[in-house]
């Protein structure tokens, strides 16, 4: 894993520099810088739109008792897309914009789902006390002795 990260941090800046030089020679320095700023602004706008949609999807699924696994992964990928689009460069922008495409996110999710094994377990911890329980009155209020409660300190 360390070798992949090292290669990523070495190769991506080299690719970005090469694209900057090529674009600068093709369309000029200021148009290249304007393109970088434009993609950052467009990316932040798209992140806002799709981010709210994913958030609403997560809330809707949780409201009906479903686990929003795909939506959570979509949200993480959108956050990565936003970070890539705010990073100056056309290569990172291309990867960031690709992550805004739902089909691309779905393919990545399916790839990850096949490679990652998620184990879940539910646990119920039971606490028993030797103290007798206090009876409730008709209003649902439990009366405690002075030595069984404390002030919010």
PDB file of N, CA and C in Angstrom, residues 7-76:
ATOM      1  N   UNK A   7       3.925   6.145  -5.244  1.00  0.00           N
ATOM      2  CA  UNK A   7       3.812   6.315  -6.697  1.00  0.00           C
ATOM      3  C   UNK A   7       2.755   7.354  -7.042  1.00  0.00           C
ATOM      4  N   UNK A   8       1.646   7.330  -6.309  1.00  0.00           N
ATOM      5  CA  UNK A   8       0.575   8.290  -6.556  1.00  0.00           C
ATOM      6  C   UNK A   8       1.054   9.720  -6.319  1.00  0.00           C
ATOM      7  N   UNK A   9       1.755   9.940  -5.202  1.00  0.00           N
ATOM      8  CA  UNK A   9       2.239  11.286  -4.892  1.00  0.00           C
ATOM      9  C   UNK A   9       3.412  11.703  -5.768  1.00  0.00           C
ATOM     10  N   UNK A  10       4.023  10.768  -6.441  1.00  0.00           N
ATOM     11  CA  UNK A  10       5.100  11.101  -7.359  1.00  0.00           C
ATOM     12  C   UNK A  10       4.580  11.296  -8.786  1.00  0.00           C
ATOM     13  N   UNK A  11       3.701  10.417  -9.223  1.00  0.00           N
ATOM     14  CA  UNK A  11       3.247  10.420 -10.615  1.00  0.00           C
ATOM     15  C   UNK A  11       2.221  11.526 -10.880  1.00  0.00           C
ATOM     16  N   UNK A  12       1.268  11.722  -9.970  1.00  0.00           N
ATOM     17  CA  UNK A  12       0.209  12.708 -10.210  1.00  0.00           C
ATOM     18  C   UNK A  12       0.771  14.125 -10.405  1.00  0.00           C
ATOM     19  N   UNK A  13       1.680  14.610  -9.569  1.00  0.00           N
ATOM     20  CA  UNK A  13       2.228  15.953  -9.841  1.00  0.00           C
ATOM     21  C   UNK A  13       2.982  16.043 -11.171  1.00  0.00           C
ATOM     22  N   UNK A  14       3.663  14.974 -11.555  1.00  0.00           N
ATOM     23  CA  UNK A  14       4.361  14.991 -12.846  1.00  0.00           C
ATOM     24  C   UNK A  14       3.352  15.099 -13.984  1.00  0.00           C
ATOM     25  N   UNK A  15       2.258  14.356 -13.891  1.00  0.00           N
ATOM     26  CA  UNK A  15       1.205  14.427 -14.906  1.00  0.00           C
ATOM     27  C   UNK A  15       0.601  15.832 -14.941  1.00  0.00           C
ATOM     28  N   UNK A  16       0.340  16.392 -13.751  1.00  0.00           N
ATOM     29  CA  UNK A  16      -0.248  17.738 -13.682  1.00  0.00           C
ATOM     30  C   UNK A  16       0.673  18.778 -14.313  1.00  0.00           C
ATOM     31  N   UNK A  17       1.951  18.703 -14.027  1.00  0.00           N
ATOM     32  CA  UNK A  17       2.907  19.665 -14.585  1.00  0.00           C
ATOM     33  C   UNK A  17       2.952  19.536 -16.109  1.00  0.00           C
ATOM     34  N   UNK A  18       2.961  18.301 -16.598  1.00  0.00           N
ATOM     35  CA  UNK A  18       3.008  18.091 -18.046  1.00  0.00           C
ATOM     36  C   UNK A  18       1.759  18.663 -18.714  1.00  0.00           C
ATOM     37  N   UNK A  19       0.601  18.458 -18.094  1.00  0.00           N
ATOM     38  CA  UNK A  19      -0.632  18.989 -18.672  1.00  0.00           C
ATOM     39  C   UNK A  19      -0.646  20.514 -18.615  1.00  0.00           C
ATOM     40  N   UNK A  20      -0.167  21.106 -17.499  1.00  0.00           N
ATOM     41  CA  UNK A  20      -0.088  22.570 -17.402  1.00  0.00           C
ATOM     42  C   UNK A  20       0.787  23.146 -18.511  1.00  0.00           C
ATOM     43  N   UNK A  21       1.946  22.533 -18.727  1.00  0.00           N
ATOM     44  CA  UNK A  21       2.862  23.033 -19.757  1.00  0.00           C
ATOM     45  C   UNK A  21       2.213  22.908 -21.134  1.00  0.00           C
ATOM     46  N   UNK A  22       1.588  21.768 -21.397  1.00  0.00           N
ATOM     47  CA  UNK A  22       0.951  21.553 -22.702  1.00  0.00           C
ATOM     48  C   UNK A  22      -0.216  22.523 -22.907  1.00  0.00           C
ATOM     49  N   UNK A  23      -1.053  22.674 -21.891  1.00  0.00           N
ATOM     50  CA  UNK A  23      -2.198  23.592 -22.008  1.00  0.00           C
ATOM     51  C   UNK A  23      -1.737  25.040 -22.122  1.00  0.00           C
ATOM     52  N   UNK A  24      -0.714  25.397 -21.357  1.00  0.00           N
ATOM     53  CA  UNK A  24      -0.183  26.760 -21.443  1.00  0.00           C
ATOM     54  C   UNK A  24       0.355  27.072 -22.826  1.00  0.00           C
ATOM     55  N   UNK A  25       1.008  26.091 -23.440  1.00  0.00           N
ATOM     56  CA  UNK A  25       1.516  26.286 -24.794  1.00  0.00           C
ATOM     57  C   UNK A  25       0.408  26.309 -25.828  1.00  0.00           C
ATOM     58  N   UNK A  26      -0.666  25.605 -25.546  1.00  0.00           N
ATOM     59  CA  UNK A  26      -1.763  25.496 -26.501  1.00  0.00           C
ATOM     60  C   UNK A  26      -2.704  26.701 -26.440  1.00  0.00           C
ATOM     61  N   UNK A  27      -3.139  27.075 -25.233  1.00  0.00           N
ATOM     62  CA  UNK A  27      -4.132  28.153 -25.119  1.00  0.00           C
ATOM     63  C   UNK A  27      -3.615  29.383 -24.378  1.00  0.00           C
ATOM     64  N   UNK A  28      -2.414  29.316 -23.817  1.00  0.00           N
ATOM     65  CA  UNK A  28      -1.851  30.456 -23.107  1.00  0.00           C
ATOM     66  C   UNK A  28      -1.977  30.310 -21.592  1.00  0.00           C
ATOM     67  N   UNK A  29      -1.107  31.032 -20.903  1.00  0.00           N
ATOM     68  CA  UNK A  29      -1.016  30.933 -19.450  1.00  0.00           C
ATOM     69  C   UNK A  29      -2.306  31.351 -18.753  1.00  0.00           C
ATOM     70  N   UNK A  30      -2.841  32.517 -19.114  1.00  0.00           N
ATOM     71  CA  UNK A  30      -3.998  33.048 -18.389  1.00  0.00           C
ATOM     72  C   UNK A  30      -5.254  32.222 -18.635  1.00  0.00           C
ATOM     73  N   UNK A  31      -5.423  31.706 -19.854  1.00  0.00           N
ATOM     74  CA  UNK A  31      -6.574  30.830 -20.109  1.00  0.00           C
ATOM     75  C   UNK A  31      -6.444  29.523 -19.324  1.00  0.00           C
ATOM     76  N   UNK A  32      -5.221  29.053 -19.199  1.00  0.00           N
ATOM     77  CA  UNK A  32      -4.992  27.837 -18.407  1.00  0.00           C
ATOM     78  C   UNK A  32      -5.342  28.084 -16.951  1.00  0.00           C
ATOM     79  N   UNK A  33      -4.891  29.198 -16.392  1.00  0.00           N
ATOM     80  CA  UNK A  33      -5.216  29.517 -14.989  1.00  0.00           C
ATOM     81  C   UNK A  33      -6.718  29.760 -14.812  1.00  0.00           C
ATOM     82  N   UNK A  34      -7.326  30.398 -15.796  1.00  0.00           N
ATOM     83  CA  UNK A  34      -8.774  30.601 -15.748  1.00  0.00           C
ATOM     84  C   UNK A  34      -9.530  29.277 -15.774  1.00  0.00           C
ATOM     85  N   UNK A  35      -9.038  28.339 -16.562  1.00  0.00           N
ATOM     86  CA  UNK A  35      -9.652  27.002 -16.599  1.00  0.00           C
ATOM     87  C   UNK A  35      -9.574  26.297 -15.267  1.00  0.00           C
ATOM     88  N   UNK A  36      -8.450  26.458 -14.580  1.00  0.00           N
ATOM     89  CA  UNK A  36      -8.293  25.840 -13.261  1.00  0.00           C
ATOM     90  C   UNK A  36      -9.280  26.453 -12.268  1.00  0.00           C
ATOM     91  N   UNK A  37      -9.405  27.766 -12.287  1.00  0.00           N
ATOM     92  CA  UNK A  37     -10.346  28.440 -11.386  1.00  0.00           C
ATOM     93  C   UNK A  37     -11.788  28.058 -11.735  1.00  0.00           C
ATOM     94  N   UNK A  38     -12.098  28.007 -13.027  1.00  0.00           N
ATOM     95  CA  UNK A  38     -13.454  27.653 -13.458  1.00  0.00           C
ATOM     96  C   UNK A  38     -13.824  26.235 -13.006  1.00  0.00           C
ATOM     97  N   UNK A  39     -12.914  25.291 -13.169  1.00  0.00           N
ATOM     98  CA  UNK A  39     -13.225  23.921 -12.753  1.00  0.00           C
ATOM     99  C   UNK A  39     -13.404  23.826 -11.248  1.00  0.00           C
ATOM    100  N   UNK A  40     -12.661  24.622 -10.494  1.00  0.00           N
ATOM    101  CA  UNK A  40     -12.845  24.624  -9.036  1.00  0.00           C
ATOM    102  C   UNK A  40     -14.224  25.160  -8.668  1.00  0.00           C
ATOM    103  N   UNK A  41     -14.645  26.247  -9.319  1.00  0.00           N
ATOM    104  CA  UNK A  41     -15.972  26.811  -9.045  1.00  0.00           C
ATOM    105  C   UNK A  41     -17.091  25.865  -9.483  1.00  0.00           C
ATOM    106  N   UNK A  42     -16.949  25.293 -10.674  1.00  0.00           N
ATOM    107  CA  UNK A  42     -17.949  24.348 -11.160  1.00  0.00           C
ATOM    108  C   UNK A  42     -18.013  23.115 -10.256  1.00  0.00           C
ATOM    109  N   UNK A  43     -16.876  22.642  -9.819  1.00  0.00           N
ATOM    110  CA  UNK A  43     -16.838  21.485  -8.919  1.00  0.00           C
ATOM    111  C   UNK A  43     -17.505  21.759  -7.584  1.00  0.00           C
ATOM    112  N   UNK A  44     -17.300  22.948  -7.032  1.00  0.00           N
ATOM    113  CA  UNK A  44     -17.938  23.265  -5.751  1.00  0.00           C
ATOM    114  C   UNK A  44     -19.451  23.380  -5.913  1.00  0.00           C
ATOM    115  N   UNK A  45     -19.906  23.874  -7.051  1.00  0.00           N
ATOM    116  CA  UNK A  45     -21.342  23.955  -7.331  1.00  0.00           C
ATOM    117  C   UNK A  45     -21.948  22.555  -7.457  1.00  0.00           C
ATOM    118  N   UNK A  46     -21.280  21.688  -8.232  1.00  0.00           N
ATOM    119  CA  UNK A  46     -21.774  20.319  -8.388  1.00  0.00           C
ATOM    120  C   UNK A  46     -21.738  19.552  -7.075  1.00  0.00           C
ATOM    121  N   UNK A  47     -20.713  19.792  -6.280  1.00  0.00           N
ATOM    122  CA  UNK A  47     -20.619  19.132  -4.979  1.00  0.00           C
ATOM    123  C   UNK A  47     -21.787  19.534  -4.091  1.00  0.00           C
ATOM    124  N   UNK A  48     -22.139  20.781  -4.138  1.00  0.00           N
ATOM    125  CA  UNK A  48     -23.278  21.249  -3.337  1.00  0.00           C
ATOM    126  C   UNK A  48     -24.577  20.584  -3.786  1.00  0.00           C
ATOM    127  N   UNK A  49     -24.814  20.561  -5.088  1.00  0.00           N
ATOM    128  CA  UNK A  49     -26.041  19.952  -5.606  1.00  0.00           C
ATOM    129  C   UNK A  49     -26.127  18.464  -5.279  1.00  0.00           C
ATOM    130  N   UNK A  50     -25.107  17.725  -5.648  1.00  0.00           N
ATOM    131  CA  UNK A  50     -25.157  16.284  -5.447  1.00  0.00           C
ATOM    132  C   UNK A  50     -24.993  15.913  -3.977  1.00  0.00           C
ATOM    133  N   UNK A  51     -24.270  16.715  -3.234  1.00  0.00           N
ATOM    134  CA  UNK A  51     -24.107  16.439  -1.811  1.00  0.00           C
ATOM    135  C   UNK A  51     -25.427  16.515  -1.066  1.00  0.00           C
ATOM    136  N   UNK A  52     -26.227  17.532  -1.374  1.00  0.00           N
ATOM    137  CA  UNK A  52     -27.544  17.643  -0.742  1.00  0.00           C
ATOM    138  C   UNK A  52     -28.447  16.483  -1.155  1.00  0.00           C
ATOM    139  N   UNK A  53     -28.357  16.063  -2.407  1.00  0.00           N
ATOM    140  CA  UNK A  53     -29.170  14.941  -2.872  1.00  0.00           C
ATOM    141  C   UNK A  53     -28.791  13.653  -2.155  1.00  0.00           C
ATOM    142  N   UNK A  54     -27.501  13.417  -1.987  1.00  0.00           N
ATOM    143  CA  UNK A  54     -27.050  12.213  -1.277  1.00  0.00           C
ATOM    144  C   UNK A  54     -27.465  12.284   0.185  1.00  0.00           C
ATOM    145  N   UNK A  55     -27.350  13.458   0.794  1.00  0.00           N
ATOM    146  CA  UNK A  55     -27.745  13.616   2.197  1.00  0.00           C
ATOM    147  C   UNK A  55     -29.240  13.317   2.373  1.00  0.00           C
ATOM    148  N   UNK A  56     -30.051  13.807   1.461  1.00  0.00           N
ATOM    149  CA  UNK A  56     -31.492  13.532   1.532  1.00  0.00           C
ATOM    150  C   UNK A  56     -31.757  12.039   1.344  1.00  0.00           C
ATOM    151  N   UNK A  57     -30.997  11.381   0.470  1.00  0.00           N
ATOM    152  CA  UNK A  57     -31.158   9.950   0.247  1.00  0.00           C
ATOM    153  C   UNK A  57     -30.795   9.152   1.504  1.00  0.00           C
ATOM    154  N   UNK A  58     -29.710   9.542   2.161  1.00  0.00           N
ATOM    155  CA  UNK A  58     -29.310   8.874   3.411  1.00  0.00           C
ATOM    156  C   UNK A  58     -30.410   9.026   4.454  1.00  0.00           C
ATOM    157  N   UNK A  59     -30.916  10.231   4.617  1.00  0.00           N
ATOM    158  CA  UNK A  59     -31.972  10.459   5.606  1.00  0.00           C
ATOM    159  C   UNK A  59     -33.231   9.679   5.269  1.00  0.00           C
ATOM    160  N   UNK A  60     -33.594   9.635   3.991  1.00  0.00           N
ATOM    161  CA  UNK A  60     -34.795   8.902   3.585  1.00  0.00           C
ATOM    162  C   UNK A  60     -34.676   7.411   3.851  1.00  0.00           C
ATOM    163  N   UNK A  61     -33.506   6.848   3.530  1.00  0.00           N
ATOM    164  CA  UNK A  61     -33.310   5.418   3.769  1.00  0.00           C
ATOM    165  C   UNK A  61     -33.294   5.098   5.256  1.00  0.00           C
ATOM    166  N   UNK A  62     -32.687   5.952   6.046  1.00  0.00           N
ATOM    167  CA  UNK A  62     -32.655   5.703   7.488  1.00  0.00           C
ATOM    168  C   UNK A  62     -34.043   5.862   8.097  1.00  0.00           C
ATOM    169  N   UNK A  63     -34.829   6.743   7.537  1.00  0.00           N
ATOM    170  CA  UNK A  63     -36.184   6.969   8.040  1.00  0.00           C
ATOM    171  C   UNK A  63     -37.047   5.720   7.880  1.00  0.00           C
ATOM    172  N   UNK A  64     -36.827   4.965   6.792  1.00  0.00           N
ATOM    173  CA  UNK A  64     -37.614   3.755   6.571  1.00  0.00           C
ATOM    174  C   UNK A  64     -36.913   2.504   7.083  1.00  0.00           C
ATOM    175  N   UNK A  65     -35.800   2.675   7.771  1.00  0.00           N
ATOM    176  CA  UNK A  65     -35.120   1.553   8.405  1.00  0.00           C
ATOM    177  C   UNK A  65     -34.154   0.788   7.521  1.00  0.00           C
ATOM    178  N   UNK A  66     -33.734   1.365   6.410  1.00  0.00           N
ATOM    179  CA  UNK A  66     -32.763   0.715   5.535  1.00  0.00           C
ATOM    180  C   UNK A  66     -31.371   1.247   5.830  1.00  0.00           C
ATOM    181  N   UNK A  67     -30.361   0.399   5.617  1.00  0.00           N
ATOM    182  CA  UNK A  67     -28.981   0.852   5.777  1.00  0.00           C
ATOM    183  C   UNK A  67     -28.541   1.534   4.483  1.00  0.00           C
ATOM    184  N   UNK A  68     -28.114   2.783   4.545  1.00  0.00           N
ATOM    185  CA  UNK A  68     -27.768   3.535   3.320  1.00  0.00           C
ATOM    186  C   UNK A  68     -26.314   3.355   2.902  1.00  0.00           C
ATOM    187  N   UNK A  69     -25.881   2.102   2.729  1.00  0.00           N
ATOM    188  CA  UNK A  69     -24.486   1.830   2.393  1.00  0.00           C
ATOM    189  C   UNK A  69     -24.023   2.508   1.125  1.00  0.00           C
ATOM    190  N   UNK A  70     -24.768   2.326   0.044  1.00  0.00           N
ATOM    191  CA  UNK A  70     -24.409   2.943  -1.234  1.00  0.00           C
ATOM    192  C   UNK A  70     -24.386   4.466  -1.107  1.00  0.00           C
ATOM    193  N   UNK A  71     -25.344   5.026  -0.401  1.00  0.00           N
ATOM    194  CA  UNK A  71     -25.414   6.486  -0.266  1.00  0.00           C
ATOM    195  C   UNK A  71     -24.250   7.025   0.558  1.00  0.00           C
ATOM    196  N   UNK A  72     -23.842   6.297   1.572  1.00  0.00           N
ATOM    197  CA  UNK A  72     -22.698   6.730   2.380  1.00  0.00           C
ATOM    198  C   UNK A  72     -21.432   6.720   1.532  1.00  0.00           C
ATOM    199  N   UNK A  73     -21.256   5.661   0.752  1.00  0.00           N
ATOM    200  CA  UNK A  73     -20.080   5.594  -0.133  1.00  0.00           C
ATOM    201  C   UNK A  73     -20.147   6.704  -1.176  1.00  0.00           C
ATOM    202  N   UNK A  74     -21.344   6.986  -1.692  1.00  0.00           N
ATOM    203  CA  UNK A  74     -21.504   8.103  -2.632  1.00  0.00           C
ATOM    204  C   UNK A  74     -21.065   9.410  -1.986  1.00  0.00           C
ATOM    205  N   UNK A  75     -21.464   9.629  -0.754  1.00  0.00           N
ATOM    206  CA  UNK A  75     -21.076  10.846  -0.049  1.00  0.00           C
ATOM    207  C   UNK A  75     -19.573  10.959   0.126  1.00  0.00           C
ATOM    208  N   UNK A  76     -18.931   9.843   0.455  1.00  0.00           N
ATOM    209  CA  UNK A  76     -17.469   9.845   0.617  1.00  0.00           C
ATOM    210  C   UNK A  76     -16.799  10.140  -0.722  1.00  0.00           C
TER     211      UNK A  76
END
